C-alpha cells in the first residue's frame, strides 16, 4: 500500500498552498502533505499517469485562455469524482464504493463517464485576481452523499463543477457550462472557452460555498425521486458497509 495525497502535489504547487492548513475530515486541520489516504501501488501509479498528469495540462490550458477539448472536459469531470471517491473511502474504510467501479476505475476508465455523458455538463468560471498574493484557494465545496455525481470546488484560478445538465441552474452567473456527450468527450478539438467570471478568489469561494451544497442536495433529491441511481446502480443507495 502507498499513500495517495487528497490534494495532488501539482495543484498545491500551482496554488502555492503547501504551507496552508486545510479543513480536514472530522473538522481537524491538516497541511496538504498530511492529507493522505491508503491506496495500492498500482492504483496510485494509474491515477498519476492517466489522470493527474493530463489534468495538470488541462489546467494550464484553461488558465491561459487556450480552451479545453472534449477529452479534457471528461478528464476534469473524472478528476472531480476522484475527490468524492477518496473522501467517501476515508469516511467508510470498510465500505464498498460501488458494485461496478472502484475509485480508480471510475476515474481512469472511459466507460464510467460514457454511460452518463449525455446527461452531464462541466461548468467553469475563471478568477481574475487573488486577495492573497502568495496563496490561491484549493478546496471542494460539495458535501458527501449518495448521489456521487455533483462535485464542485475552487482550485487555483478555476472555479469548477460537474452536474447533471438539468440541475445546473444554481450555478448560473458564476460558471459557464459545457454540455457533454459521448461524441464530445472523444474530441481533441479545443471548443470550450470559459470566461473570467469572478473578480477575486474570495468572490469565487463565496459563490461556490453557497452554490455547491445546494447543487449537491438537488442531485440527492433527483436520485431519490427517480427511485434509481442514474450513475451506476439501479437503487437509491449504491454503497454498502461491509462487515469489519
Coordinates of C-alpha atoms in Angstrom, one line a residue:
X1 CA 0.0 0.0 0.0
X2 CA 1.0 3.6 -0.6
X3 CA -0.3 7.0 0.5
X4 CA -2.4 9.0 -2.0
X5 CA -2.5 12.7 -1.4
X6 CA -6.0 14.0 -1.4
X7 CA -4.8 17.3 -2.9
X8 CA -2.4 16.5 -5.8
X9 CA 1.0 17.9 -5.4
X10 CA 0.9 19.7 -8.7
X11 CA -2.2 21.7 -7.7
X12 CA -0.7 22.6 -4.4
X13 CA 2.4 23.8 -6.1
X14 CA 0.3 25.7 -8.7
X15 CA -1.7 27.4 -5.9
X16 CA 1.4 27.8 -3.7
X17 CA -0.6 26.3 -0.9
X18 CA 1.9 23.9 0.6
X19 CA 2.2 25.7 3.9
X20 CA -1.5 26.3 4.4
X21 CA -3.7 24.2 6.7
X22 CA -6.9 22.8 5.2
X23 CA -10.1 21.8 7.0
X24 CA -9.8 18.0 7.0
X25 CA -12.4 15.3 7.6
X26 CA -13.8 15.4 11.1
X27 CA -13.2 19.1 11.4
X28 CA -9.5 18.9 12.1
X29 CA -6.8 20.9 10.3
X30 CA -4.0 19.5 8.2
X31 CA -1.4 20.6 5.7
X32 CA -1.6 19.1 2.2
X33 CA 1.2 16.6 2.8
X34 CA -0.7 15.2 5.8
X35 CA -4.0 14.8 4.0
X36 CA -3.5 11.3 2.6
X37 CA -5.5 8.0 2.2
X38 CA -4.1 4.5 1.7
X39 CA -4.1 3.3 -1.9
X40 CA -2.5 0.3 -3.6
X41 CA 0.7 1.0 -5.6
X42 CA -0.8 0.2 -9.0
X43 CA -3.8 2.4 -8.4
X44 CA -1.6 5.3 -7.2
X45 CA 0.5 4.9 -10.4
X46 CA -2.5 4.9 -12.6
X47 CA -4.0 8.0 -11.1
X48 CA -0.7 9.8 -11.5
X49 CA -0.1 8.9 -15.2
X50 CA -3.7 8.6 -16.5
X51 CA -5.4 11.3 -14.6
X52 CA -3.2 13.8 -12.7
X53 CA -0.7 14.4 -15.5
X54 CA -3.3 15.1 -18.2
X55 CA -5.4 17.2 -15.8
X56 CA -2.5 19.4 -14.9
X57 CA -2.1 20.1 -18.6
X58 CA -5.8 20.9 -18.9
X59 CA -5.5 23.4 -16.0
X60 CA -2.5 25.1 -17.7
X61 CA -4.6 25.4 -20.9
X62 CA -7.8 26.8 -19.4
X63 CA -6.0 29.3 -17.2
X64 CA -4.0 30.5 -20.2
X65 CA -7.2 31.0 -22.2
X66 CA -6.4 28.3 -24.6
X67 CA -9.7 26.4 -24.0
X68 CA -10.5 22.8 -23.4
X69 CA -11.2 19.9 -25.7
X70 CA -14.0 17.4 -25.1
X71 CA -11.4 14.8 -23.9
X72 CA -10.0 17.3 -21.4
X73 CA -13.5 18.1 -20.1
X74 CA -14.0 14.4 -19.4
X75 CA -10.7 14.3 -17.6
X76 CA -11.7 17.2 -15.4
X77 CA -15.1 15.5 -14.5
X78 CA -13.3 12.3 -13.5
X79 CA -10.8 14.4 -11.6
X80 CA -13.6 15.9 -9.5
X81 CA -15.0 12.4 -9.0
X82 CA -11.7 11.3 -7.6
X83 CA -12.1 13.7 -4.7
X84 CA -15.6 12.4 -4.0
X85 CA -14.3 8.9 -4.1
X86 CA -11.3 9.4 -1.9
X87 CA -13.3 11.3 0.7
X88 CA -16.0 8.7 0.7
X89 CA -13.5 5.9 1.2
X90 CA -11.9 7.7 4.0
X91 CA -15.2 8.1 5.9
X92 CA -16.2 4.5 5.1
X93 CA -13.0 2.4 5.5
X94 CA -14.9 -0.8 5.5
X95 CA -17.4 0.2 2.8
X96 CA -17.7 -0.9 -0.8
X97 CA -17.6 2.2 -3.1
X98 CA -19.9 0.7 -5.7
X99 CA -20.9 -2.5 -7.3
X100 CA -19.4 -1.6 -10.6
X101 CA -16.5 0.7 -10.2
X102 CA -13.6 1.2 -7.8
X103 CA -12.5 4.8 -7.3
X104 CA -9.5 4.2 -9.6
X105 CA -11.7 2.5 -12.3
X106 CA -14.2 5.3 -12.2
X107 CA -11.6 8.0 -12.6
X108 CA -9.4 6.3 -15.2
X109 CA -11.8 4.3 -17.4
X110 CA -13.8 5.9 -20.2
X111 CA -16.8 3.6 -19.7
X112 CA -17.5 5.1 -16.3
X113 CA -18.3 8.5 -17.8
X114 CA -19.5 7.4 -21.2
X115 CA -22.5 5.7 -19.6
X116 CA -24.0 9.0 -18.5
X117 CA -22.1 11.6 -20.5
X118 CA -25.2 12.6 -22.5
X119 CA -26.8 14.0 -19.3
X120 CA -23.7 15.7 -17.8
X121 CA -22.3 19.2 -18.0
X122 CA -19.0 20.7 -16.9
X123 CA -19.0 24.2 -15.5
X124 CA -16.0 26.5 -15.1
X125 CA -15.6 30.2 -14.1
X126 CA -12.1 31.7 -14.1
X127 CA -10.8 34.1 -11.4
X128 CA -9.2 37.4 -12.3
X129 CA -7.2 38.2 -9.1
X130 CA -6.3 36.8 -5.7
X131 CA -6.7 38.6 -2.4
X132 CA -3.8 36.7 -1.0
X133 CA -0.8 37.4 -3.2
X134 CA 1.0 34.2 -2.4
X135 CA -1.6 31.5 -1.9
X136 CA -4.6 30.6 -4.2
X137 CA -7.6 28.6 -3.0
X138 CA -7.8 24.8 -3.1
X139 CA -10.9 23.0 -1.9
X140 CA -14.1 21.1 -2.5
X141 CA -17.5 22.8 -1.7
X142 CA -19.9 19.9 -2.0
X143 CA -20.7 17.6 0.9
X144 CA -20.5 13.8 0.7
X145 CA -23.7 12.0 -0.1
X146 CA -25.1 9.1 -2.1
X147 CA -25.5 10.9 -5.4
X148 CA -21.8 10.8 -6.3
X149 CA -22.1 12.9 -9.4
X150 CA -22.2 16.6 -8.5
X151 CA -18.8 17.8 -7.2
X152 CA -17.8 21.5 -7.1
X153 CA -14.8 23.5 -5.8
X154 CA -12.2 26.1 -6.3
X155 CA -8.7 25.2 -7.4
X156 CA -6.1 27.9 -8.1
X157 CA -7.7 30.3 -10.6
X158 CA -10.5 27.9 -11.6
X159 CA -14.0 27.5 -10.0
X160 CA -15.4 24.2 -11.4
X161 CA -18.3 21.9 -11.1
X162 CA -19.8 18.8 -12.7
X163 CA -23.6 18.5 -12.7
X164 CA -26.4 16.8 -14.4
X165 CA -27.3 19.2 -17.2
X166 CA -30.9 19.8 -15.9
X167 CA -29.6 20.8 -12.5
X168 CA -27.0 23.5 -13.4
X169 CA -29.3 26.4 -12.6
X170 CA -27.9 27.0 -9.1
X171 CA -24.5 27.9 -10.7
X172 CA -25.9 30.5 -13.2
X173 CA -24.0 33.7 -13.0
X174 CA -20.8 32.1 -11.8
X175 CA -19.9 29.2 -14.2
X176 CA -20.1 28.7 -17.9
X177 CA -21.4 25.2 -18.7
X178 CA -20.4 22.9 -21.5
X179 CA -22.9 20.0 -22.1
X180 CA -21.1 16.7 -22.6
X181 CA -21.9 13.8 -24.9
X182 CA -20.3 10.5 -25.9
X183 CA -19.1 12.1 -29.1
X184 CA -17.9 15.3 -27.5
X185 CA -15.7 13.7 -24.8
X186 CA -13.8 11.8 -27.5
X187 CA -12.9 15.0 -29.3
X188 CA -9.4 16.6 -29.1
X189 CA -10.6 19.9 -30.7
X190 CA -10.5 22.9 -28.4
X191 CA -14.1 24.1 -28.2
X192 CA -14.9 25.1 -24.6
X193 CA -13.5 28.6 -23.6
X194 CA -14.8 29.5 -20.1
X195 CA -14.8 33.2 -19.3
X196 CA -13.4 35.0 -16.3
X197 CA -16.5 35.3 -14.0
X198 CA -15.0 36.2 -10.7
X199 CA -13.1 39.4 -9.9
X200 CA -11.4 37.8 -6.9
X201 CA -10.7 34.4 -5.5
X202 CA -12.8 35.4 -2.4
X203 CA -15.8 36.0 -4.6
X204 CA -15.4 32.6 -6.2
X205 CA -15.1 30.9 -2.8
X206 CA -18.2 32.6 -1.5
X207 CA -20.2 31.7 -4.6
X208 CA -19.1 28.1 -4.6
X209 CA -19.6 27.6 -0.9
X210 CA -23.2 28.7 -1.4
X211 CA -24.0 27.0 -4.7
X212 CA -22.1 23.7 -4.1
X213 CA -24.2 22.3 -1.2
X214 CA -27.5 23.4 -2.8
X215 CA -26.4 21.7 -6.0
X216 CA -25.5 18.5 -4.2
X217 CA -28.8 18.4 -2.4
X218 CA -30.7 18.8 -5.7
X219 CA -28.8 15.8 -7.0
X220 CA -29.6 13.8 -3.9
X221 CA -33.3 14.6 -4.3
X222 CA -33.3 13.8 -8.0
X223 CA -31.7 10.5 -7.3
X224 CA -34.3 9.6 -4.7
X225 CA -37.3 10.8 -6.6
X226 CA -36.3 8.8 -9.6
X227 CA -36.1 5.7 -7.4
X228 CA -32.9 4.8 -9.3
X229 CA -29.3 5.9 -9.3
X230 CA -28.7 7.2 -12.8
X231 CA -24.9 6.9 -12.2
X232 CA -24.1 3.3 -11.8
X233 CA -26.6 1.4 -9.7
X234 CA -30.4 0.8 -10.1
X235 CA -31.2 1.6 -6.5
X236 CA -31.4 4.7 -4.3
X237 CA -28.3 3.6 -2.3
X238 CA -25.3 2.2 -4.2
X239 CA -22.9 1.8 -1.3
X240 CA -23.0 -0.7 1.5
X241 CA -21.0 -1.1 4.7
X242 CA -19.0 -4.3 4.7
X243 CA -18.5 -6.3 7.9
X244 CA -15.5 -5.3 10.0

